Amino acid sequence: MSFDNVYEALTGDGDARWAFGTGFTDPLAGVETAVPPGVDRADLTAYCLMLGDDALVMSHRLQEWCTNAPDLEEEVALANIALDLLGQARLLYARAGHADGTGRGEDHYAFFRGEEEFAGVRLVETPRGDFGDLIAKLLVFSTWRLALLQRLIPSRDPVLAAIAAKGVKEVAYHRDHAARWTVRLGDGTDESHRRMQAGLDRIWPLVAELFTPHEAEVRSARSGVGADPADLRAEFDAVLDQVLTAATLRRPDVPPDPGGRRGLHTGALGLLLAELQSVARAHPEATW
Amino acid sequence: MVTAVTDARAVAETVTDPELPILTLADLGVLRDVAEEDGRVVVAITPTYSGCPAMDAMRADLVRALRAAGHDEVEVRTVLHPPWSTDWISAEGRRKLADAGISPPGAAPRRARGPIPLALGPTVRTVRCPRCGSADTEETSAFGPTACRALHRCRACLEPFEHVKEI
């Protein structure tokens, strides 16, 4: 298709090429939106929001590395991982809007909920830290999420099952990336070893929470929609042992900081959301 | 109406990918179905990755192309299942990729049941340099300029190139 001038090229198709003011299409546009009989709508909503919040907040923390990564290839890698997780969050929020019957879109869940309504784990909120902190967090997060998504492929909710089947392919790459960096840094110089170990030590108190079930997760697991996070621990431990051994790092021996998706967050989430939500809240009538 | 569907399919198959315009959506395996329902053309597409930012552009391009061909009522639906695989890139698509200097994907990984094995070492694939044809290449990053591409380097001619990574 050719255009005589730039303005025509931008507007010739209607507004579809403008980034602002067009309204993104529902990422699940045209996907069957019915909730299967026997599936509890409130639990499915809560479950999709938990997984969506984990992905959105983790994605935001990864996006903070844009222009701050140690090299260009790593910057591209982190942006790609952030984009995959943002896509997962969008699909999960769209599914939550079907499940709760409101038809609310992704913007409502991402931009117009308060900190206490976010049901993500605290691990993803923790401040950016240094590159050792980042890799420790990405290793823990992607190992846990891959084990979780893989168990959701046979979910009784077909949309959640399809989101999980896509996500498994993506997160398997994320986990390999984090694991290779962990080995390179852990089995690298004295300084890289020290900082990789310090990153693990700092994040480790928040690991136990990943395997602490919320009631909605337990009920979702029983009804065949979700997975009980407690069942993921053995696989997580086996992968972490393999990586830490190859990296000459030790598993931190620190007491857990108990928690569990109850809307109680670290102070870091409020600051993160203030930035993430500021533009949407300043222009609440805008479409994106 | 059979002829209308046949025509609509032929039109939809000419629409190109916004990020890899050398390929059509059909070459890429993103175009899943073209059908007729109650006098409307219904096109089904699937995202390559969850975060694929090009889906809106694909929908707009499909609607525009079909309307221009006289199909006034067009609906584009998203299908998520089964998830897209690089195995769906057609032989023609692979040839076009190679011609454009992008190494086409090998066979997608077949996952056995049970936990997905960790890959701690560098990914070893037989990837031929699309410029000089040498198989002496290495992956420099599994993540590239779009979600579906990895960065590679040829040890023979020393040129960097992109590879569509297997999923």
Short mmCIF file of C-alpha atoms in Angstrom, two decimals:
data_model
loop_
_atom_site.label_atom_id
_atom_site.label_comp_id
_atom_site.label_asym_id
_atom_site.label_seq_id
_atom_site.Cartn_x
_atom_site.Cartn_y
_atom_site.Cartn_z
CA MET A 1 0.00 0.00 0.00
CA SER A 2 1.45 3.35 -0.93
CA PHE A 3 0.61 6.83 0.31
CA ASP A 4 1.41 10.23 -1.09
CA ASN A 5 2.30 11.77 2.23
CA VAL A 6 3.13 10.82 5.75
CA TYR A 7 -0.07 12.13 7.26
CA GLU A 8 -2.15 10.07 4.87
CA ALA A 9 -0.05 7.02 5.69
CA LEU A 10 -0.88 7.51 9.35
CA THR A 11 -4.56 8.23 8.93
CA GLY A 12 -5.47 6.46 5.73
CA ASP A 13 -6.61 3.36 7.60
CA GLY A 14 -8.62 5.29 10.14
CA ASP A 15 -7.07 5.68 13.55
CA ALA A 16 -5.67 2.20 13.87
CA ARG A 17 -2.05 3.31 13.68
CA TRP A 18 -2.21 5.93 16.41
CA ALA A 19 -0.80 4.84 19.73
CA PHE A 20 -3.06 7.13 21.72
CA GLY A 21 -6.80 7.53 21.64
CA THR A 22 -7.71 4.48 19.60
CA GLY A 23 -8.54 1.88 22.22
CA PHE A 24 -6.55 -1.33 22.20
CA THR A 25 -8.63 -4.25 21.12
CA ASP A 26 -9.51 -6.69 23.86
CA PRO A 27 -6.60 -9.16 23.76
CA LEU A 28 -9.15 -11.96 23.89
CA ALA A 29 -11.31 -10.45 21.12
CA GLY A 30 -13.45 -13.15 19.62
CA VAL A 31 -12.40 -15.83 22.10
CA GLU A 32 -15.30 -17.81 23.53
CA THR A 33 -16.08 -16.02 26.78
CA ALA A 34 -18.44 -18.50 28.46
CA VAL A 35 -17.40 -19.90 31.82
CA PRO A 36 -17.86 -23.70 31.90
CA PRO A 37 -20.71 -24.98 34.07
CA GLY A 38 -19.67 -25.88 37.60
CA VAL A 39 -16.70 -23.45 37.60
CA ASP A 40 -17.02 -20.89 40.41
CA ARG A 41 -16.90 -17.44 38.84
CA ALA A 42 -15.60 -15.64 41.92
CA ASP A 43 -12.75 -18.12 42.37
CA LEU A 44 -11.84 -18.05 38.67
CA THR A 45 -11.78 -14.24 38.80
CA ALA A 46 -9.61 -14.21 41.91
CA TYR A 47 -7.29 -16.82 40.43
CA CYS A 48 -6.82 -14.97 37.13
CA LEU A 49 -6.13 -11.73 39.00
CA MET A 50 -3.47 -13.40 41.19
CA LEU A 51 -1.62 -14.75 38.17
CA GLY A 52 -2.19 -11.54 36.22
CA ASP A 53 -0.91 -9.34 39.05
CA ASP A 54 2.24 -11.45 39.41
CA ALA A 55 2.91 -11.05 35.69
CA LEU A 56 2.12 -7.31 35.50
CA VAL A 57 4.26 -6.29 38.47
CA MET A 58 7.16 -8.54 37.44
CA SER A 59 6.92 -7.11 33.93
CA HIS A 60 7.06 -3.56 35.31
CA ARG A 61 10.18 -4.32 37.34
CA LEU A 62 11.84 -5.79 34.25
CA GLN A 63 10.86 -2.74 32.19
CA GLU A 64 12.76 -0.60 34.70
CA TRP A 65 15.94 -2.17 33.30
CA CYS A 66 15.37 -0.56 29.90
CA THR A 67 18.33 1.78 29.41
CA ASN A 68 19.93 0.35 32.59
CA ALA A 69 21.00 -3.15 31.53
CA PRO A 70 24.72 -4.03 31.41
CA ASP A 71 24.73 -4.50 27.63
CA LEU A 72 22.45 -4.12 24.64
CA GLU A 73 21.72 -7.84 24.20
CA GLU A 74 20.70 -8.10 27.85
CA GLU A 75 18.49 -5.07 27.55
CA VAL A 76 16.71 -6.63 24.59
CA ALA A 77 16.35 -9.92 26.49
CA LEU A 78 14.84 -8.28 29.56
CA ALA A 79 12.45 -6.23 27.43
CA ASN A 80 11.35 -9.40 25.61
CA ILE A 81 10.72 -11.20 28.89
CA ALA A 82 8.80 -8.18 30.19
CA LEU A 83 6.70 -8.14 27.01
CA ASP A 84 5.84 -11.84 27.31
CA LEU A 85 4.71 -11.31 30.92
CA LEU A 86 2.75 -8.18 30.03
CA GLY A 87 0.96 -10.20 27.36
CA GLN A 88 0.15 -12.92 29.89
CA ALA A 89 -1.19 -10.29 32.31
CA ARG A 90 -3.42 -8.76 29.60
CA LEU A 91 -4.92 -12.15 28.72
CA LEU A 92 -5.47 -13.03 32.38
CA TYR A 93 -7.13 -9.67 33.14
CA ALA A 94 -9.39 -10.07 30.10
CA ARG A 95 -10.36 -13.51 31.39
CA ALA A 96 -11.05 -12.06 34.86
CA GLY A 97 -13.42 -9.57 33.22
CA HIS A 98 -15.32 -12.46 31.61
CA ALA A 99 -15.35 -14.52 34.79
CA ASP A 100 -16.67 -11.82 37.11
CA GLY A 101 -19.42 -11.07 34.62
CA THR A 102 -18.64 -7.35 34.44
CA GLY A 103 -16.86 -7.45 31.10
CA ARG A 104 -14.36 -4.97 32.55
CA GLY A 105 -11.23 -4.66 30.49
CA GLU A 106 -7.56 -4.94 31.35
CA ASP A 107 -7.27 -1.20 32.09
CA HIS A 108 -9.63 -1.48 35.05
CA TYR A 109 -7.56 -4.18 36.71
CA ALA A 110 -4.16 -2.68 35.92
CA PHE A 111 -4.83 1.00 36.50
CA PHE A 112 -7.88 1.48 38.70
CA ARG A 113 -7.41 -0.91 41.59
CA GLY A 114 -5.73 0.09 44.82
CA GLU A 115 -2.67 -1.50 46.32
CA GLU A 116 -4.75 -3.59 48.75
CA GLU A 117 -6.71 -5.08 45.85
CA PHE A 118 -3.58 -6.42 44.17
CA ALA A 119 -3.20 -10.11 44.93
CA GLY A 120 0.29 -10.72 43.56
CA VAL A 121 3.10 -12.23 45.59
CA ARG A 122 5.51 -9.84 47.29
CA LEU A 123 8.54 -11.34 45.56
CA VAL A 124 7.75 -9.48 42.33
CA GLU A 125 7.39 -6.10 44.02
CA THR A 126 10.84 -5.92 45.56
CA PRO A 127 12.83 -2.93 44.31
CA ARG A 128 15.02 -3.27 41.26
CA GLY A 129 18.30 -3.73 43.13
CA ASP A 130 21.47 -4.68 41.26
CA PHE A 131 21.91 -7.24 38.49
CA GLY A 132 22.43 -10.03 41.04
CA ASP A 133 19.08 -9.16 42.66
CA LEU A 134 17.43 -9.17 39.23
CA ILE A 135 18.77 -12.56 38.20
CA ALA A 136 17.93 -14.10 41.60
CA LYS A 137 14.39 -12.81 41.34
CA LEU A 138 14.00 -13.91 37.71
CA LEU A 139 15.35 -17.39 38.49
CA VAL A 140 12.98 -17.89 41.42
CA PHE A 141 9.99 -16.36 39.64
CA SER A 142 10.35 -18.15 36.32
CA THR A 143 11.09 -21.54 37.91
CA TRP A 144 7.96 -21.21 40.06
CA ARG A 145 5.76 -19.82 37.29
CA LEU A 146 6.83 -22.44 34.75
CA ALA A 147 5.91 -25.24 37.19
CA LEU A 148 2.59 -23.52 37.84
CA LEU A 149 1.64 -22.82 34.21
CA GLN A 150 2.50 -26.36 33.19
CA ARG A 151 -0.04 -27.65 35.71
CA LEU A 152 -2.71 -25.34 34.29
CA ILE A 153 -2.54 -26.75 30.74
CA PRO A 154 -5.26 -29.34 31.58
CA SER A 155 -7.37 -26.72 33.44
CA ARG A 156 -11.14 -27.12 33.24
CA ASP A 157 -11.30 -23.49 32.16
CA PRO A 158 -10.36 -23.65 28.47
CA VAL A 159 -9.21 -20.02 28.29
CA LEU A 160 -6.92 -20.37 31.31
CA ALA A 161 -5.63 -23.63 29.80
CA ALA A 162 -4.84 -21.90 26.50
CA ILE A 163 -3.13 -18.95 28.23
CA ALA A 164 -1.02 -21.42 30.23
CA ALA A 165 -0.06 -23.48 27.18
CA LYS A 166 1.27 -20.34 25.45
CA GLY A 167 2.94 -19.12 28.62
CA VAL A 168 4.84 -22.37 29.21
CA LYS A 169 6.72 -21.96 25.93
CA GLU A 170 7.69 -18.40 26.85
CA VAL A 171 8.62 -18.91 30.49
CA ALA A 172 10.79 -21.95 29.64
CA TYR A 173 13.04 -19.48 27.75
CA HIS A 174 12.95 -17.03 30.68
CA ARG A 175 14.03 -19.71 33.13
CA ASP A 176 16.91 -20.88 30.94
CA HIS A 177 18.07 -17.27 30.61
CA ALA A 178 18.03 -16.67 34.37
CA ALA A 179 19.65 -20.04 35.12
CA ARG A 180 22.53 -19.43 32.71
CA TRP A 181 23.20 -16.00 34.19
CA THR A 182 23.10 -17.51 37.70
CA VAL A 183 25.81 -20.01 36.71
CA ARG A 184 27.87 -17.39 34.91
CA LEU A 185 27.79 -15.01 37.86
CA GLY A 186 27.99 -17.63 40.62
CA ASP A 187 30.85 -19.51 38.99
CA GLY A 188 32.48 -16.31 37.77
CA THR A 189 34.68 -13.84 39.64
CA ASP A 190 34.76 -13.37 43.41
CA GLU A 191 32.76 -10.20 43.03
CA SER A 192 30.10 -11.68 40.73
CA HIS A 193 29.80 -14.71 43.05
CA ARG A 194 29.39 -12.47 46.08
CA ARG A 195 26.69 -10.35 44.45
CA MET A 196 24.77 -13.30 43.03
CA GLN A 197 24.74 -14.94 46.46
CA ALA A 198 23.69 -11.65 48.07
CA GLY A 199 20.82 -11.37 45.59
CA LEU A 200 19.59 -14.84 46.51
CA ASP A 201 19.98 -14.15 50.23
CA ARG A 202 17.93 -10.94 49.98
CA ILE A 203 15.05 -12.50 48.02
CA TRP A 204 14.89 -15.79 49.87
CA PRO A 205 12.64 -14.78 52.81
CA LEU A 206 9.88 -14.18 50.23
CA VAL A 207 10.22 -17.59 48.56
CA ALA A 208 8.04 -19.46 51.10
CA GLU A 209 5.07 -17.27 50.19
CA LEU A 210 5.08 -18.63 46.64
CA PHE A 211 4.04 -22.02 48.00
CA THR A 212 1.57 -20.78 50.64
CA PRO A 213 -1.93 -21.46 49.31
CA HIS A 214 -4.70 -18.88 49.42
CA GLU A 215 -8.22 -20.29 49.87
CA ALA A 216 -9.17 -19.37 46.30
CA GLU A 217 -6.13 -21.28 45.03
CA VAL A 218 -7.04 -24.36 47.07
CA ARG A 219 -10.64 -24.29 45.87
CA SER A 220 -9.52 -23.70 42.27
CA ALA A 221 -7.17 -26.67 42.51
CA ARG A 222 -9.90 -28.91 43.93
CA SER A 223 -12.31 -27.98 41.16
CA GLY A 224 -9.74 -28.70 38.44
CA VAL A 225 -9.33 -25.07 37.39
CA GLY A 226 -6.11 -24.16 39.19
CA ALA A 227 -3.09 -25.71 40.88
CA ASP A 228 -2.26 -25.87 44.56
CA PRO A 229 0.98 -23.90 44.97
CA ALA A 230 2.11 -26.25 47.73
CA ASP A 231 2.42 -28.98 45.08
CA LEU A 232 5.03 -26.98 43.15
CA ARG A 233 7.70 -26.97 45.85
CA ALA A 234 9.42 -30.27 45.01
CA GLU A 235 9.90 -29.35 41.35
CA PHE A 236 11.07 -25.86 42.31
CA ASP A 237 13.61 -27.24 44.79
CA ALA A 238 14.97 -29.75 42.27
CA VAL A 239 15.56 -27.05 39.63
CA LEU A 240 17.08 -24.60 42.13
CA ASP A 241 19.41 -27.31 43.47
CA GLN A 242 20.59 -28.08 39.94
CA VAL A 243 21.28 -24.42 39.16
CA LEU A 244 22.85 -23.51 42.51
CA THR A 245 25.16 -26.54 42.42
CA ALA A 246 26.38 -25.67 38.93
CA ALA A 247 26.79 -22.05 40.04
CA THR A 248 28.75 -22.96 43.22
CA LEU A 249 26.17 -21.03 45.24
CA ARG A 250 24.46 -22.11 48.44
CA ARG A 251 20.76 -22.22 49.13
CA PRO A 252 20.14 -19.39 51.62
CA ASP A 253 19.33 -20.48 55.13
CA VAL A 254 17.12 -17.63 56.28
CA PRO A 255 13.78 -17.61 58.08
CA PRO A 256 10.74 -17.10 55.82
CA ASP A 257 8.73 -13.89 55.91
CA PRO A 258 5.18 -15.28 55.95
CA GLY A 259 2.56 -13.91 53.63
CA GLY A 260 0.04 -15.11 51.09
CA ARG A 261 -1.79 -13.01 48.55
CA ARG A 262 -3.99 -11.21 51.09
CA GLY A 263 -3.42 -7.70 49.86
CA LEU A 264 -0.66 -7.07 52.39
CA HIS A 265 2.30 -5.81 50.45
CA THR A 266 5.76 -4.42 50.94
CA GLY A 267 6.09 -0.66 50.79
CA ALA A 268 7.54 -1.00 47.31
CA LEU A 269 4.22 -1.87 45.61
CA GLY A 270 2.57 1.47 46.40
CA LEU A 271 5.42 3.37 44.80
CA LEU A 272 5.42 1.06 41.78
CA LEU A 273 1.68 1.46 41.26
CA ALA A 274 1.88 5.22 41.69
CA GLU A 275 4.12 5.31 38.65
CA LEU A 276 2.36 2.57 36.69
CA GLN A 277 -1.12 4.08 37.19
CA SER A 278 -0.38 7.81 37.15
CA VAL A 279 -1.12 8.57 33.50
CA ALA A 280 -4.29 6.47 33.34
CA ARG A 281 -5.59 8.08 36.54
CA ALA A 282 -4.75 11.59 35.36
CA HIS A 283 -6.81 10.96 32.21
CA PRO A 284 -9.50 8.52 33.34
CA GLU A 285 -11.67 9.07 30.27
CA ALA A 286 -8.90 8.37 27.79
CA THR A 287 -8.77 5.19 25.78
CA TRP A 288 -5.42 3.73 24.83
CA MET B 1 -21.22 -18.54 -0.96
CA VAL B 2 -18.46 -21.10 -1.45
CA THR B 3 -16.89 -18.85 -4.02
CA ALA B 4 -17.13 -15.86 -1.66
CA VAL B 5 -15.29 -17.81 1.03
CA THR B 6 -12.72 -18.97 -1.48
CA ASP B 7 -12.20 -15.38 -2.57
CA ALA B 8 -12.03 -14.13 1.01
CA ARG B 9 -9.44 -16.77 1.84
CA ALA B 10 -7.36 -15.79 -1.18
CA VAL B 11 -7.50 -12.13 -0.08
CA ALA B 12 -6.69 -12.92 3.57
CA GLU B 13 -3.73 -15.00 2.44
CA THR B 14 -2.14 -11.97 0.77
CA VAL B 15 -2.04 -9.92 4.00
CA THR B 16 1.50 -9.60 5.30
CA ASP B 17 2.89 -9.64 8.82
CA PRO B 18 3.46 -6.11 10.19
CA GLU B 19 6.84 -7.01 11.72
CA LEU B 20 8.09 -9.39 9.02
CA PRO B 21 6.46 -7.91 5.90
CA ILE B 22 8.31 -10.37 3.68
CA LEU B 23 5.94 -13.04 5.02
CA THR B 24 2.19 -13.31 4.78
CA LEU B 25 0.16 -14.17 7.86
CA ALA B 26 -0.57 -17.46 6.09
CA ASP B 27 3.17 -18.19 5.61
CA LEU B 28 3.67 -17.53 9.31
CA GLY B 29 0.88 -19.88 10.38
CA VAL B 30 -0.88 -17.03 12.19
CA LEU B 31 -3.90 -17.14 9.85
CA ARG B 32 -5.85 -20.11 11.18
CA ASP B 33 -9.19 -20.02 9.39
CA VAL B 34 -11.37 -18.07 6.97
CA ALA B 35 -15.06 -18.95 7.03
CA GLU B 36 -18.50 -17.51 6.33
CA GLU B 37 -21.13 -17.09 9.01
CA ASP B 38 -24.51 -15.46 8.32
CA GLY B 39 -23.15 -13.56 5.36
CA ARG B 40 -20.09 -12.32 7.25
CA VAL B 41 -16.48 -13.26 6.66
CA VAL B 42 -14.99 -14.60 9.91
CA VAL B 43 -11.20 -14.74 10.05
CA ALA B 44 -9.36 -16.50 12.89
CA ILE B 45 -5.80 -15.53 13.82
CA THR B 46 -3.53 -16.64 16.65
CA PRO B 47 -0.77 -14.66 18.38
CA THR B 48 2.79 -15.91 18.06
CA TYR B 49 3.59 -14.83 21.65
CA SER B 50 1.27 -13.69 24.48
CA GLY B 51 2.62 -10.16 24.25
CA CYS B 52 2.73 -9.93 20.45
CA PRO B 53 2.13 -6.19 19.91
CA ALA B 54 1.21 -6.65 16.25
CA MET B 55 -2.19 -8.29 16.75
CA ASP B 56 -4.13 -5.02 16.44
CA ALA B 57 -2.29 -4.13 13.25
CA MET B 58 -2.98 -7.60 11.84
CA ARG B 59 -6.70 -7.28 12.56
CA ALA B 60 -6.84 -3.84 10.96
CA ASP B 61 -4.87 -5.01 7.90
CA LEU B 62 -7.15 -8.04 7.40
CA VAL B 63 -10.33 -5.98 7.69
CA ARG B 64 -8.99 -3.34 5.31
CA ALA B 65 -7.87 -5.88 2.70
CA LEU B 66 -11.15 -7.80 2.81
CA ARG B 67 -13.28 -4.64 2.65
CA ALA B 68 -11.26 -3.40 -0.29
CA ALA B 69 -12.07 -6.71 -2.03
CA GLY B 70 -15.80 -6.19 -1.48
CA HIS B 71 -16.33 -8.17 1.72
CA ASP B 72 -18.19 -5.56 3.76
CA GLU B 73 -18.91 -7.59 6.88
CA VAL B 74 -15.68 -8.89 8.41
CA GLU B 75 -15.01 -10.18 11.89
CA VAL B 76 -11.52 -11.13 13.11
CA ARG B 77 -11.40 -13.58 16.01
CA THR B 78 -8.48 -14.56 18.20
CA VAL B 79 -7.81 -18.23 18.79
CA LEU B 80 -5.37 -19.19 21.54
CA HIS B 81 -5.61 -22.94 21.26
CA PRO B 82 -3.60 -24.77 20.13
CA PRO B 83 -0.71 -22.37 20.84
CA TRP B 84 1.26 -21.13 17.84
CA SER B 85 4.34 -23.12 16.95
CA THR B 86 7.18 -22.30 14.57
CA ASP B 87 6.39 -25.67 12.96
CA TRP B 88 3.42 -23.87 11.36
CA ILE B 89 5.69 -21.62 9.28
CA SER B 90 5.23 -22.89 5.73
CA ALA B 91 8.00 -24.12 3.44
CA GLU B 92 7.42 -20.98 1.35
CA GLY B 93 7.69 -18.89 4.52
CA ARG B 94 11.00 -20.53 5.40
CA ARG B 95 12.36 -19.83 1.94
CA LYS B 96 11.32 -16.16 2.17
CA LEU B 97 12.94 -15.84 5.59
CA ALA B 98 16.22 -17.27 4.32
CA ASP B 99 16.10 -14.99 1.26
CA ALA B 100 15.71 -12.02 3.62
CA GLY B 101 18.78 -13.03 5.63
CA ILE B 102 16.83 -14.48 8.57
CA SER B 103 17.58 -18.07 9.48
CA PRO B 104 14.36 -20.14 9.58
CA PRO B 105 13.52 -22.25 12.64
CA GLY B 106 14.32 -25.92 13.05
CA ALA B 107 11.79 -28.36 14.49
CA ALA B 108 10.04 -27.08 17.62
CA PRO B 109 10.99 -28.85 20.87
CA ARG B 110 8.85 -31.86 21.64
CA ARG B 111 8.11 -31.86 25.31
CA ALA B 112 7.68 -35.15 27.11
CA ARG B 113 5.32 -35.29 30.09
CA GLY B 114 6.68 -34.15 33.41
CA PRO B 115 8.86 -31.19 34.32
CA ILE B 116 10.48 -29.31 31.45
CA PRO B 117 14.23 -29.97 31.58
CA LEU B 118 16.49 -27.03 32.31
CA ALA B 119 19.01 -26.03 29.62
CA LEU B 120 22.06 -24.71 31.45
CA GLY B 121 24.47 -24.80 28.54
CA PRO B 122 24.30 -22.65 25.43
CA THR B 123 21.66 -23.72 22.94
CA VAL B 124 23.21 -25.98 20.34
CA ARG B 125 21.36 -26.04 17.05
CA THR B 126 22.46 -26.59 13.53
CA VAL B 127 21.79 -23.09 12.30
CA ARG B 128 23.25 -22.17 8.95
CA CYS B 129 24.41 -18.65 8.28
CA PRO B 130 21.90 -17.19 5.83
CA ARG B 131 24.69 -15.17 4.16
CA CYS B 132 27.55 -17.63 3.62
CA GLY B 133 25.83 -20.94 4.36
CA SER B 134 28.33 -22.03 7.02
CA ALA B 135 27.02 -24.20 9.86
CA ASP B 136 29.76 -22.81 12.13
CA THR B 137 27.48 -20.38 13.99
CA GLU B 138 26.64 -19.59 17.59
CA GLU B 139 23.76 -18.05 19.48
CA THR B 140 24.63 -14.68 21.00
CA SER B 141 21.22 -14.11 22.63
CA ALA B 142 17.98 -16.06 22.73
CA PHE B 143 16.11 -12.74 22.59
CA GLY B 144 16.11 -10.44 19.58
CA PRO B 145 14.34 -7.46 18.00
CA THR B 146 10.96 -9.21 18.10
CA ALA B 147 9.65 -11.90 20.43
CA CYS B 148 10.11 -14.63 17.82
CA ARG B 149 13.74 -13.95 16.86
CA ALA B 150 17.10 -14.81 18.47
CA LEU B 151 20.51 -13.27 17.72
CA HIS B 152 23.23 -15.42 16.17
CA ARG B 153 26.72 -14.89 14.78
CA CYS B 154 28.55 -16.70 12.02
CA ARG B 155 32.09 -17.75 12.95
CA ALA B 156 33.04 -18.20 9.28
CA CYS B 157 32.02 -14.87 7.73
CA LEU B 158 31.74 -13.11 11.13
CA GLU B 159 28.38 -11.55 10.27
CA PRO B 160 25.62 -11.36 12.90
CA PHE B 161 22.19 -12.61 11.83
CA GLU B 162 18.77 -13.35 13.22
CA HIS B 163 17.21 -16.75 13.71
CA VAL B 164 13.51 -17.48 14.23
CA LYS B 165 13.67 -19.40 17.46
CA GLU B 166 11.82 -22.65 17.85
CA ILE B 167 8.74 -22.71 20.03
#
